[in-house]
Amino acid sequence: MSLNHVRPWRNIYRRKSRQIMVGDVAVGGDAPIAVQTMTNTLTTDVAATVAQVQAAAEAGADIVRVSVPDEASSKALKEIVRECPVPIVADIHFHYRRGIEAAEAGAACLRINPGNIGDEKRVKEVISAARDHNCSIRIGVNAGSLEKHLLEKYGEPCPEAMVESGLEHIRILQDNDFHEFKISVKASDVFLSAAAYQGIAEATDAPIHLGITEAGGLVSGTIKSSIGLGNLLWMGIGDTIRVSLSADPVEEVKVGYEILKSLGLRHRGVNIISCPSCARQGFDVIKTVEELEQRLEHIKTPMSLSIIGCVVNGPGEALMTDVGFTGGGAGSGMVYLAGKASHKMSNDQMIDHIVEEVEKKAAELDAAAEAAE
Ligand code: SF4
């Protein structure tokens, strides 16, 4: 990571993990923290699943997981993998055959717990299928489905039980000389998740997949995930994240990115800085930001835009953004470019104008990045 020597209070010291590959996406080491989501269509409905993966990828998902509950889904997976622009993780529970089929169908990773798929022979078969097809594995420990012997030993799902479960699954893979794996220790409780993740982060150098499971709906789940994932990422833990929401996968991707953006860990698209608005606003800030968020969704270049209702905070925020608009009064406001006051613009033309300015700036930044390569 690049350290900020001027503002050391912004530095996050990322835990050193091994790097593995999920298809062509590197996870762990110094690779960017990957954003994941999961489809909620029937996997056998190939068209709907591919459309959902494509929408998630368009929103920035690096990796997408798909459930493979039966043989028909394994068959559909082959087509899905072929048509999707990002690596696909096959979500397998208990059925070792599904694991083999998914690896053969081209899944980039299997989410499977080797301790839960039967005897040693079956485990070996799944691991060889993964090895033969360049497929990594995610061990997915979940507080809600801990092994019986651990529940008996610890009495209830607790961080120690989750870490022990994770290490038991890891041992099986290592005993089979398989090292292309990452691990998650999810719980729906933020405290339990955070403690389990800290424990597993100390106990292994495997890359870590972060998530707060069954976090809830768009608002409550976003808050829960931001607290849980945010704290862990701030501690330097986490190589890939999935925000679980009872909402469209695209929302999960957007929230994931926003968490990473807030911590300066990844940047993508326009970071809009806007005030909550009040009686001093020179234009309707809330409506404007809502419309700009939609109209600027296509911009992938990392850049910043400030939309501030009046001069109380407008010029100060504009100083630090690529493009800015500050309400002034008498139906117009000031446009700022690269931190400097540039020209006045009437409120009724301001949205179209800002979209143009942002697109221009994005093209400029893209050209500069290309020239620097
Ligand atoms: S910047 Fe101005 S309009 Fe926005 S909340 Fe502050 S005082 Fe109100």
mmCIF file of C-alpha atoms and ligand atoms in Angstrom:
data_model
loop_
_atom_site.group_PDB
_atom_site.id
_atom_site.type_symbol
_atom_site.label_atom_id
_atom_site.label_comp_id
_atom_site.label_asym_id
_atom_site.label_seq_id
_atom_site.Cartn_x
_atom_site.Cartn_y
_atom_site.Cartn_z
ATOM 1 C CA MET A 1 0.000 0.000 0.000
ATOM 2 C CA SER A 2 1.095 3.589 -0.449
ATOM 3 C CA LEU A 3 1.496 5.336 2.865
ATOM 4 C CA ASN A 4 0.407 8.889 3.394
ATOM 5 C CA HIS A 5 3.288 10.659 5.124
ATOM 6 C CA VAL A 6 1.549 14.032 5.229
ATOM 7 C CA ARG A 7 -1.584 12.615 6.865
ATOM 8 C CA PRO A 8 -0.397 9.522 8.754
ATOM 9 C CA TRP A 9 -3.755 9.264 10.529
ATOM 10 C CA ARG A 10 -5.158 8.076 7.215
ATOM 11 C CA ASN A 11 -2.871 5.059 6.908
ATOM 12 C CA ILE A 12 -4.223 1.531 7.057
ATOM 13 C CA TYR A 13 -1.592 -1.185 7.529
ATOM 14 C CA ARG A 14 -2.958 -4.147 5.645
ATOM 15 C CA ARG A 15 -2.410 -7.624 7.066
ATOM 16 C CA LYS A 16 0.044 -9.591 4.946
ATOM 17 C CA SER A 17 -1.715 -12.488 3.295
ATOM 18 C CA ARG A 18 -0.796 -14.993 0.627
ATOM 19 C CA GLN A 19 -2.129 -14.227 -2.807
ATOM 20 C CA ILE A 20 -4.386 -16.618 -4.672
ATOM 21 C CA MET A 21 -6.187 -16.350 -7.986
ATOM 22 C CA VAL A 22 -9.934 -16.443 -8.496
ATOM 23 C CA GLY A 23 -9.981 -16.789 -12.275
ATOM 24 C CA ASP A 24 -8.021 -13.762 -13.460
ATOM 25 C CA VAL A 25 -8.637 -11.765 -10.261
ATOM 26 C CA ALA A 26 -5.831 -11.782 -7.690
ATOM 27 C CA VAL A 27 -7.042 -11.957 -4.088
ATOM 28 C CA GLY A 28 -4.742 -11.246 -1.157
ATOM 29 C CA GLY A 29 -1.181 -9.955 -0.991
ATOM 30 C CA ASP A 30 -1.067 -6.459 -2.390
ATOM 31 C CA ALA A 31 -3.965 -6.980 -4.818
ATOM 32 C CA PRO A 32 -6.793 -4.442 -4.596
ATOM 33 C CA ILE A 33 -9.548 -5.544 -2.215
ATOM 34 C CA ALA A 34 -12.010 -7.337 -4.505
ATOM 35 C CA VAL A 35 -15.735 -6.607 -4.357
ATOM 36 C CA GLN A 36 -18.108 -9.543 -4.658
ATOM 37 C CA THR A 37 -21.813 -10.163 -4.774
ATOM 38 C CA MET A 38 -24.089 -13.148 -5.345
ATOM 39 C CA THR A 39 -26.926 -13.736 -7.759
ATOM 40 C CA ASN A 40 -30.438 -14.428 -6.460
ATOM 41 C CA THR A 41 -31.929 -15.771 -9.693
ATOM 42 C CA LEU A 42 -32.546 -19.455 -10.359
ATOM 43 C CA THR A 43 -29.194 -20.683 -11.652
ATOM 44 C CA THR A 44 -31.059 -22.835 -14.146
ATOM 45 C CA ASP A 45 -32.446 -19.622 -15.653
ATOM 46 C CA VAL A 46 -29.242 -18.885 -17.523
ATOM 47 C CA ALA A 47 -30.445 -15.685 -19.213
ATOM 48 C CA ALA A 48 -31.634 -14.105 -15.958
ATOM 49 C CA THR A 49 -28.494 -15.150 -14.080
ATOM 50 C CA VAL A 50 -26.145 -13.871 -16.780
ATOM 51 C CA ALA A 51 -28.067 -10.571 -16.900
ATOM 52 C CA GLN A 52 -27.702 -10.199 -13.139
ATOM 53 C CA VAL A 53 -23.976 -10.988 -13.227
ATOM 54 C CA GLN A 54 -23.500 -8.485 -16.050
ATOM 55 C CA ALA A 55 -25.359 -5.760 -14.150
ATOM 56 C CA ALA A 56 -23.253 -6.447 -11.045
ATOM 57 C CA ALA A 57 -20.050 -6.387 -13.111
ATOM 58 C CA GLU A 58 -21.117 -3.108 -14.692
ATOM 59 C CA ALA A 59 -21.573 -1.691 -11.173
ATOM 60 C CA GLY A 60 -18.018 -2.786 -10.338
ATOM 61 C CA ALA A 61 -18.240 -6.373 -9.020
ATOM 62 C CA ASP A 62 -14.904 -8.132 -9.522
ATOM 63 C CA ILE A 63 -16.223 -11.613 -8.721
ATOM 64 C CA VAL A 64 -19.782 -13.011 -8.556
ATOM 65 C CA ARG A 65 -21.034 -16.083 -6.695
ATOM 66 C CA VAL A 66 -23.781 -18.339 -8.004
ATOM 67 C CA SER A 67 -25.610 -21.091 -6.076
ATOM 68 C CA VAL A 68 -25.288 -24.610 -7.417
ATOM 69 C CA PRO A 69 -27.878 -26.637 -5.512
ATOM 70 C CA ASP A 70 -28.530 -29.423 -8.054
ATOM 71 C CA GLU A 71 -27.230 -31.121 -11.178
ATOM 72 C CA ALA A 72 -29.309 -28.936 -13.502
ATOM 73 C CA SER A 73 -27.611 -25.890 -11.972
ATOM 74 C CA SER A 74 -24.175 -27.434 -12.588
ATOM 75 C CA LYS A 75 -25.138 -27.809 -16.247
ATOM 76 C CA ALA A 76 -26.378 -24.203 -16.428
ATOM 77 C CA LEU A 77 -23.178 -23.031 -14.739
ATOM 78 C CA LYS A 78 -21.110 -23.999 -17.765
ATOM 79 C CA GLU A 79 -23.049 -21.601 -19.978
ATOM 80 C CA ILE A 80 -23.106 -18.900 -17.307
ATOM 81 C CA VAL A 81 -19.329 -19.024 -16.903
ATOM 82 C CA ARG A 82 -18.905 -18.766 -20.674
ATOM 83 C CA GLU A 83 -21.086 -15.686 -20.981
ATOM 84 C CA CYS A 84 -20.034 -13.723 -17.907
ATOM 85 C CA PRO A 85 -17.367 -11.033 -17.851
ATOM 86 C CA VAL A 86 -16.120 -11.799 -14.311
ATOM 87 C CA PRO A 87 -14.968 -14.968 -12.518
ATOM 88 C CA ILE A 88 -17.799 -17.057 -11.090
ATOM 89 C CA VAL A 89 -17.689 -18.698 -7.674
ATOM 90 C CA ALA A 90 -19.890 -21.777 -7.280
ATOM 91 C CA ASP A 91 -21.682 -21.969 -3.948
ATOM 92 C CA ILE A 92 -21.828 -25.599 -2.843
ATOM 93 C CA HIS A 93 -23.275 -27.038 0.320
ATOM 94 C CA PHE A 94 -22.613 -30.649 1.349
ATOM 95 C CA HIS A 95 -22.850 -32.208 -2.167
ATOM 96 C CA TYR A 96 -19.392 -33.274 -3.195
ATOM 97 C CA ARG A 97 -20.645 -34.147 -6.719
ATOM 98 C CA ARG A 98 -21.785 -30.544 -7.232
ATOM 99 C CA GLY A 99 -18.278 -29.427 -6.302
ATOM 100 C CA ILE A 100 -16.716 -31.658 -8.941
ATOM 101 C CA GLU A 101 -19.300 -30.657 -11.542
ATOM 102 C CA ALA A 102 -18.803 -26.950 -10.820
ATOM 103 C CA ALA A 103 -15.019 -27.233 -11.179
ATOM 104 C CA GLU A 104 -15.537 -29.057 -14.477
ATOM 105 C CA ALA A 105 -18.029 -26.407 -15.599
ATOM 106 C CA GLY A 106 -15.357 -23.715 -15.295
ATOM 107 C CA ALA A 107 -16.099 -22.125 -11.931
ATOM 108 C CA ALA A 108 -13.151 -19.984 -10.835
ATOM 109 C CA CYS A 109 -13.654 -20.882 -7.188
ATOM 110 C CA LEU A 110 -15.720 -23.285 -5.090
ATOM 111 C CA ARG A 111 -17.281 -22.049 -1.898
ATOM 112 C CA ILE A 112 -17.292 -25.314 -0.046
ATOM 113 C CA ASN A 113 -16.343 -26.577 3.399
ATOM 114 C CA PRO A 114 -14.201 -29.673 2.890
ATOM 115 C CA GLY A 115 -15.103 -31.005 6.338
ATOM 116 C CA ASN A 116 -18.792 -31.135 5.418
ATOM 117 C CA ILE A 117 -18.748 -33.104 2.192
ATOM 118 C CA GLY A 118 -18.242 -36.642 3.384
ATOM 119 C CA ASP A 119 -15.396 -39.101 3.726
ATOM 120 C CA GLU A 120 -11.766 -38.607 2.807
ATOM 121 C CA LYS A 121 -12.182 -40.149 -0.636
ATOM 122 C CA ARG A 122 -14.874 -37.636 -1.590
ATOM 123 C CA VAL A 123 -12.864 -34.725 -0.241
ATOM 124 C CA LYS A 124 -9.870 -35.858 -2.296
ATOM 125 C CA GLU A 125 -11.992 -36.087 -5.430
ATOM 126 C CA VAL A 126 -13.284 -32.514 -5.008
ATOM 127 C CA ILE A 127 -9.802 -31.192 -4.311
ATOM 128 C CA SER A 128 -8.354 -32.924 -7.385
ATOM 129 C CA ALA A 129 -11.180 -31.572 -9.535
ATOM 130 C CA ALA A 130 -10.403 -28.059 -8.231
ATOM 131 C CA ARG A 131 -6.688 -28.553 -8.855
ATOM 132 C CA ASP A 132 -7.217 -29.957 -12.368
ATOM 133 C CA HIS A 133 -9.423 -27.014 -13.362
ATOM 134 C CA ASN A 134 -7.450 -24.141 -11.783
ATOM 135 C CA CYS A 135 -10.226 -23.569 -9.361
ATOM 136 C CA SER A 136 -9.561 -22.025 -5.953
ATOM 137 C CA ILE A 137 -11.618 -22.777 -2.846
ATOM 138 C CA ARG A 138 -13.290 -20.542 -0.299
ATOM 139 C CA ILE A 139 -13.816 -22.078 3.096
ATOM 140 C CA GLY A 140 -16.983 -20.429 4.353
ATOM 141 C CA VAL A 141 -17.451 -20.819 8.100
ATOM 142 C CA ASN A 142 -20.814 -19.541 9.259
ATOM 143 C CA ALA A 143 -21.896 -19.102 12.882
ATOM 144 C CA GLY A 144 -25.318 -20.492 11.960
ATOM 145 C CA SER A 145 -24.002 -23.812 10.673
ATOM 146 C CA LEU A 146 -21.079 -24.711 12.921
ATOM 147 C CA GLU A 147 -20.151 -28.368 13.259
ATOM 148 C CA LYS A 148 -21.915 -30.287 16.012
ATOM 149 C CA HIS A 149 -18.729 -31.250 17.855
ATOM 150 C CA LEU A 150 -17.713 -27.598 18.113
ATOM 151 C CA LEU A 151 -21.121 -26.536 19.387
ATOM 152 C CA GLU A 152 -20.885 -29.286 21.993
ATOM 153 C CA LYS A 153 -17.372 -28.212 22.963
ATOM 154 C CA TYR A 154 -18.090 -24.471 23.177
ATOM 155 C CA GLY A 155 -21.794 -24.494 24.041
ATOM 156 C CA GLU A 156 -22.745 -21.854 21.437
ATOM 157 C CA PRO A 157 -21.316 -20.175 18.338
ATOM 158 C CA CYS A 158 -18.396 -18.083 19.603
ATOM 159 C CA PRO A 159 -15.250 -16.665 17.981
ATOM 160 C CA GLU A 160 -13.068 -19.548 19.233
ATOM 161 C CA ALA A 161 -15.436 -22.150 17.767
ATOM 162 C CA MET A 162 -15.512 -20.358 14.420
ATOM 163 C CA VAL A 163 -11.734 -20.076 14.253
ATOM 164 C CA GLU A 164 -11.352 -23.744 15.198
ATOM 165 C CA SER A 165 -13.835 -24.722 12.498
ATOM 166 C CA GLY A 166 -11.916 -22.668 9.940
ATOM 167 C CA LEU A 167 -8.599 -24.227 10.945
ATOM 168 C CA GLU A 168 -10.030 -27.735 10.714
ATOM 169 C CA HIS A 169 -11.153 -27.101 7.122
ATOM 170 C CA ILE A 170 -7.802 -25.490 6.310
ATOM 171 C CA ARG A 171 -5.955 -28.540 7.650
ATOM 172 C CA ILE A 172 -7.881 -30.824 5.291
ATOM 173 C CA LEU A 173 -6.861 -28.743 2.285
ATOM 174 C CA GLN A 174 -3.251 -28.485 3.439
ATOM 175 C CA ASP A 175 -3.052 -32.228 4.121
ATOM 176 C CA ASN A 176 -4.015 -32.623 0.472
ATOM 177 C CA ASP A 177 -1.322 -30.147 -0.544
ATOM 178 C CA PHE A 178 -3.937 -27.642 -1.731
ATOM 179 C CA HIS A 179 -3.091 -24.026 -0.935
ATOM 180 C CA GLU A 180 -5.209 -21.947 -3.311
ATOM 181 C CA PHE A 181 -7.836 -21.097 -0.726
ATOM 182 C CA LYS A 182 -9.295 -18.156 1.136
ATOM 183 C CA ILE A 183 -11.504 -18.166 4.159
ATOM 184 C CA SER A 184 -14.487 -16.381 5.670
ATOM 185 C CA VAL A 185 -15.893 -16.632 9.214
ATOM 186 C CA LYS A 186 -19.258 -14.920 8.934
ATOM 187 C CA ALA A 187 -21.938 -14.253 11.495
ATOM 188 C CA SER A 188 -24.958 -11.987 11.443
ATOM 189 C CA ASP A 189 -23.777 -10.483 14.735
ATOM 190 C CA VAL A 190 -21.225 -7.728 14.203
ATOM 191 C CA PHE A 191 -19.310 -8.422 17.443
ATOM 192 C CA LEU A 192 -19.077 -12.160 16.804
ATOM 193 C CA SER A 193 -17.978 -11.639 13.201
ATOM 194 C CA ALA A 194 -15.355 -9.060 14.098
ATOM 195 C CA ALA A 195 -13.858 -11.212 16.874
ATOM 196 C CA ALA A 196 -13.866 -14.342 14.697
ATOM 197 C CA TYR A 197 -12.210 -12.501 11.818
ATOM 198 C CA GLN A 198 -9.515 -11.109 14.108
ATOM 199 C CA GLY A 199 -8.864 -14.623 15.410
ATOM 200 C CA ILE A 200 -8.606 -16.211 11.977
ATOM 201 C CA ALA A 201 -6.469 -13.322 10.691
ATOM 202 C CA GLU A 202 -3.902 -14.143 13.369
ATOM 203 C CA ALA A 203 -4.093 -17.894 12.901
ATOM 204 C CA THR A 204 -3.476 -18.120 9.136
ATOM 205 C CA ASP A 205 -1.945 -16.183 6.283
ATOM 206 C CA ALA A 206 -4.724 -17.219 3.893
ATOM 207 C CA PRO A 207 -6.522 -14.363 2.148
ATOM 208 C CA ILE A 208 -9.695 -13.365 3.967
ATOM 209 C CA HIS A 209 -13.143 -12.920 2.497
ATOM 210 C CA LEU A 210 -15.108 -10.496 4.687
ATOM 211 C CA GLY A 211 -18.829 -10.429 5.178
ATOM 212 C CA ILE A 212 -21.518 -9.909 7.772
ATOM 213 C CA THR A 213 -24.007 -12.584 6.863
ATOM 214 C CA GLU A 214 -27.758 -11.994 6.629
ATOM 215 C CA ALA A 215 -27.134 -8.342 7.431
ATOM 216 C CA GLY A 216 -30.681 -7.237 6.571
ATOM 217 C CA GLY A 217 -32.340 -4.838 4.152
ATOM 218 C CA LEU A 218 -30.760 -1.996 2.215
ATOM 219 C CA VAL A 219 -30.523 0.536 5.033
ATOM 220 C CA SER A 220 -30.056 -1.674 8.110
ATOM 221 C CA GLY A 221 -27.767 -4.104 6.268
ATOM 222 C CA THR A 222 -25.658 -1.285 4.885
ATOM 223 C CA ILE A 223 -25.155 0.140 8.357
ATOM 224 C CA LYS A 224 -24.373 -3.231 9.931
ATOM 225 C CA SER A 225 -21.938 -4.114 7.137
ATOM 226 C CA SER A 226 -20.295 -0.713 7.267
ATOM 227 C CA ILE A 227 -19.656 -1.070 10.994
ATOM 228 C CA GLY A 228 -18.475 -4.692 10.814
ATOM 229 C CA LEU A 229 -16.531 -4.618 7.561
ATOM 230 C CA GLY A 230 -15.443 -1.032 8.093
ATOM 231 C CA ASN A 231 -13.780 -1.792 11.417
ATOM 232 C CA LEU A 232 -12.047 -4.904 10.111
ATOM 233 C CA LEU A 233 -10.804 -3.180 6.975
ATOM 234 C CA TRP A 234 -9.580 -0.291 9.101
ATOM 235 C CA MET A 235 -7.579 -2.837 11.128
ATOM 236 C CA GLY A 236 -6.074 -4.018 7.847
ATOM 237 C CA ILE A 237 -8.050 -7.269 7.712
ATOM 238 C CA GLY A 238 -9.804 -8.320 4.510
ATOM 239 C CA ASP A 239 -8.781 -9.127 0.943
ATOM 240 C CA THR A 240 -12.210 -9.409 -0.641
ATOM 241 C CA ILE A 241 -15.623 -8.322 0.615
ATOM 242 C CA ARG A 242 -19.254 -9.138 0.095
ATOM 243 C CA VAL A 243 -22.000 -7.002 1.563
ATOM 244 C CA SER A 244 -25.042 -9.258 2.096
ATOM 245 C CA LEU A 245 -28.284 -7.362 1.667
ATOM 246 C CA SER A 246 -31.880 -8.391 1.112
ATOM 247 C CA ALA A 247 -31.706 -6.214 -2.000
ATOM 248 C CA ASP A 248 -30.559 -6.199 -5.613
ATOM 249 C CA PRO A 249 -26.948 -7.480 -5.993
ATOM 250 C CA VAL A 250 -26.095 -4.175 -7.689
ATOM 251 C CA GLU A 251 -26.857 -2.445 -4.376
ATOM 252 C CA GLU A 252 -24.472 -4.821 -2.602
ATOM 253 C CA VAL A 253 -21.725 -3.861 -5.026
ATOM 254 C CA LYS A 254 -22.416 -0.147 -4.619
ATOM 255 C CA VAL A 255 -22.341 -0.410 -0.823
ATOM 256 C CA GLY A 256 -19.146 -2.498 -0.956
ATOM 257 C CA TYR A 257 -17.458 0.145 -3.036
ATOM 258 C CA GLU A 258 -18.665 2.949 -0.822
ATOM 259 C CA ILE A 259 -17.162 1.210 2.230
ATOM 260 C CA LEU A 260 -13.821 0.833 0.451
ATOM 261 C CA LYS A 261 -13.986 4.398 -0.873
ATOM 262 C CA SER A 262 -14.703 5.797 2.594
ATOM 263 C CA LEU A 263 -11.527 4.157 3.872
ATOM 264 C CA GLY A 264 -9.474 5.203 0.853
ATOM 265 C CA LEU A 265 -8.876 1.526 0.023
ATOM 266 C CA ARG A 266 -10.295 1.629 -3.503
ATOM 267 C CA HIS A 267 -11.642 4.292 -5.759
ATOM 268 C CA ARG A 268 -14.109 4.005 -8.569
ATOM 269 C CA GLY A 269 -16.441 6.505 -10.155
ATOM 270 C CA VAL A 270 -17.496 9.884 -8.887
ATOM 271 C CA ASN A 271 -17.242 10.479 -5.164
ATOM 272 C CA ILE A 272 -19.968 13.069 -4.527
ATOM 273 C CA ILE A 273 -19.464 15.317 -1.530
ATOM 274 C CA SER A 274 -22.721 17.082 -0.762
ATOM 275 C CA CYS A 275 -24.197 18.966 2.148
ATOM 276 C CA PRO A 276 -27.451 17.911 3.825
ATOM 277 C CA SER A 277 -28.954 21.304 2.785
ATOM 278 C CA CYS A 278 -30.863 23.791 4.931
ATOM 279 C CA ALA A 279 -32.701 27.099 4.601
ATOM 280 C CA ARG A 280 -29.526 28.702 3.226
ATOM 281 C CA GLN A 281 -29.383 26.507 0.123
ATOM 282 C CA GLY A 282 -29.283 28.360 -3.186
ATOM 283 C CA PHE A 283 -30.794 25.366 -5.085
ATOM 284 C CA ASP A 284 -32.453 22.056 -4.242
ATOM 285 C CA VAL A 285 -29.402 20.071 -3.093
ATOM 286 C CA ILE A 286 -31.181 16.783 -2.352
ATOM 287 C CA LYS A 287 -32.947 16.537 -5.723
ATOM 288 C CA THR A 288 -29.821 17.626 -7.576
ATOM 289 C CA VAL A 289 -27.627 15.007 -5.899
ATOM 290 C CA GLU A 290 -30.218 12.303 -6.545
ATOM 291 C CA GLU A 291 -30.291 13.158 -10.239
ATOM 292 C CA LEU A 292 -26.515 13.510 -10.523
ATOM 293 C CA GLU A 293 -25.962 10.122 -8.852
ATOM 294 C CA GLN A 294 -28.038 8.532 -11.600
ATOM 295 C CA ARG A 295 -26.631 10.529 -14.481
ATOM 296 C CA LEU A 296 -23.025 9.908 -13.423
ATOM 297 C CA GLU A 297 -23.347 6.170 -12.848
ATOM 298 C CA HIS A 298 -21.527 5.453 -16.117
ATOM 299 C CA ILE A 299 -18.332 7.212 -14.978
ATOM 300 C CA LYS A 300 -15.768 4.698 -13.726
ATOM 301 C CA THR A 301 -12.812 7.076 -13.418
ATOM 302 C CA PRO A 302 -12.069 7.858 -9.774
ATOM 303 C CA MET A 303 -12.799 11.550 -9.229
ATOM 304 C CA SER A 304 -14.584 13.906 -6.862
ATOM 305 C CA LEU A 305 -17.485 16.311 -7.175
ATOM 306 C CA SER A 306 -18.780 18.707 -4.526
ATOM 307 C CA ILE A 307 -22.387 19.848 -4.578
ATOM 308 C CA ILE A 308 -22.882 22.345 -1.785
ATOM 309 C CA GLY A 309 -25.941 24.490 -1.103
ATOM 310 C CA CYS A 310 -24.249 27.769 -0.188
ATOM 311 C CA VAL A 311 -21.001 29.614 0.423
ATOM 312 C CA VAL A 312 -20.772 28.537 4.087
ATOM 313 C CA ASN A 313 -18.994 25.316 3.077
ATOM 314 C CA GLY A 314 -19.038 25.396 -0.739
ATOM 315 C CA PRO A 315 -15.714 27.078 -1.587
ATOM 316 C CA GLY A 316 -13.868 25.060 1.090
ATOM 317 C CA GLU A 317 -15.142 21.726 -0.189
ATOM 318 C CA ALA A 318 -14.612 22.744 -3.822
ATOM 319 C CA LEU A 319 -10.936 23.376 -3.051
ATOM 320 C CA MET A 320 -10.442 19.627 -2.627
ATOM 321 C CA THR A 321 -12.583 18.311 -5.489
ATOM 322 C CA ASP A 322 -12.134 17.965 -9.249
ATOM 323 C CA VAL A 323 -15.449 19.642 -10.047
ATOM 324 C CA GLY A 324 -17.624 21.648 -7.684
ATOM 325 C CA PHE A 325 -20.826 23.646 -7.596
ATOM 326 C CA THR A 326 -21.776 26.064 -4.842
ATOM 327 C CA GLY A 327 -25.177 27.702 -4.629
ATOM 328 C CA GLY A 328 -25.044 31.461 -4.586
ATOM 329 C CA GLY A 329 -28.451 33.014 -4.885
ATOM 330 C CA ALA A 330 -30.431 34.838 -7.555
ATOM 331 C CA GLY A 331 -30.956 31.538 -9.408
ATOM 332 C CA SER A 332 -27.317 30.742 -10.109
ATOM 333 C CA GLY A 333 -24.183 29.347 -8.497
ATOM 334 C CA MET A 334 -20.434 29.071 -8.985
ATOM 335 C CA VAL A 335 -18.733 26.223 -10.849
ATOM 336 C CA TYR A 336 -15.297 25.230 -9.538
ATOM 337 C CA LEU A 337 -12.753 23.333 -11.609
ATOM 338 C CA ALA A 338 -9.706 21.755 -9.966
ATOM 339 C CA GLY A 339 -10.432 23.697 -6.792
ATOM 340 C CA LYS A 340 -10.673 27.135 -8.407
ATOM 341 C CA ALA A 341 -13.759 29.282 -9.013
ATOM 342 C CA SER A 342 -14.292 29.070 -12.783
ATOM 343 C CA HIS A 343 -17.634 30.461 -13.949
ATOM 344 C CA LYS A 344 -21.209 31.134 -12.962
ATOM 345 C CA MET A 345 -24.022 28.838 -14.057
ATOM 346 C CA SER A 346 -27.786 29.187 -13.736
ATOM 347 C CA ASN A 347 -29.499 26.659 -11.477
ATOM 348 C CA ASP A 348 -31.806 25.419 -14.227
ATOM 349 C CA GLN A 349 -28.932 24.415 -16.519
ATOM 350 C CA MET A 350 -26.584 23.322 -13.799
ATOM 351 C CA ILE A 351 -27.219 19.549 -13.854
ATOM 352 C CA ASP A 352 -26.567 19.147 -17.593
ATOM 353 C CA HIS A 353 -23.558 21.413 -17.267
ATOM 354 C CA ILE A 354 -22.044 19.490 -14.353
ATOM 355 C CA VAL A 355 -22.522 16.173 -16.152
ATOM 356 C CA GLU A 356 -20.593 17.660 -19.095
ATOM 357 C CA GLU A 357 -17.819 19.009 -16.871
ATOM 358 C CA VAL A 358 -17.477 15.661 -15.068
ATOM 359 C CA GLU A 359 -17.363 13.741 -18.355
ATOM 360 C CA LYS A 360 -14.718 16.153 -19.671
ATOM 361 C CA LYS A 361 -12.626 15.772 -16.516
ATOM 362 C CA ALA A 362 -12.973 11.975 -16.575
ATOM 363 C CA ALA A 363 -11.735 11.864 -20.194
ATOM 364 C CA GLU A 364 -8.797 14.094 -19.210
ATOM 365 C CA LEU A 365 -7.885 11.886 -16.240
ATOM 366 C CA ASP A 366 -8.192 8.727 -18.350
ATOM 367 C CA ALA A 367 -5.924 10.179 -21.038
ATOM 368 C CA ALA A 368 -3.357 11.210 -18.403
ATOM 369 C CA ALA A 369 -3.459 7.726 -16.824
ATOM 370 C CA GLU A 370 -3.004 6.117 -20.229
ATOM 371 C CA ALA A 371 -0.063 8.370 -21.079
ATOM 372 C CA ALA A 372 1.575 7.486 -17.755
ATOM 373 C CA GLU A 373 1.415 3.721 -18.434
HETATM 374 S S1 SF4 B 1 -23.488 24.276 3.111
HETATM 375 FE FE1 SF4 B 1 -24.993 25.921 3.280
HETATM 376 S S2 SF4 B 1 -26.880 25.026 2.454
HETATM 377 FE FE2 SF4 B 1 -25.526 23.325 2.889
HETATM 378 S S3 SF4 B 1 -26.139 22.698 4.920
HETATM 379 FE FE3 SF4 B 1 -24.408 24.088 5.158
HETATM 380 S S4 SF4 B 1 -25.309 26.093 5.468
HETATM 381 FE FE4 SF4 B 1 -26.930 24.774 4.665
#
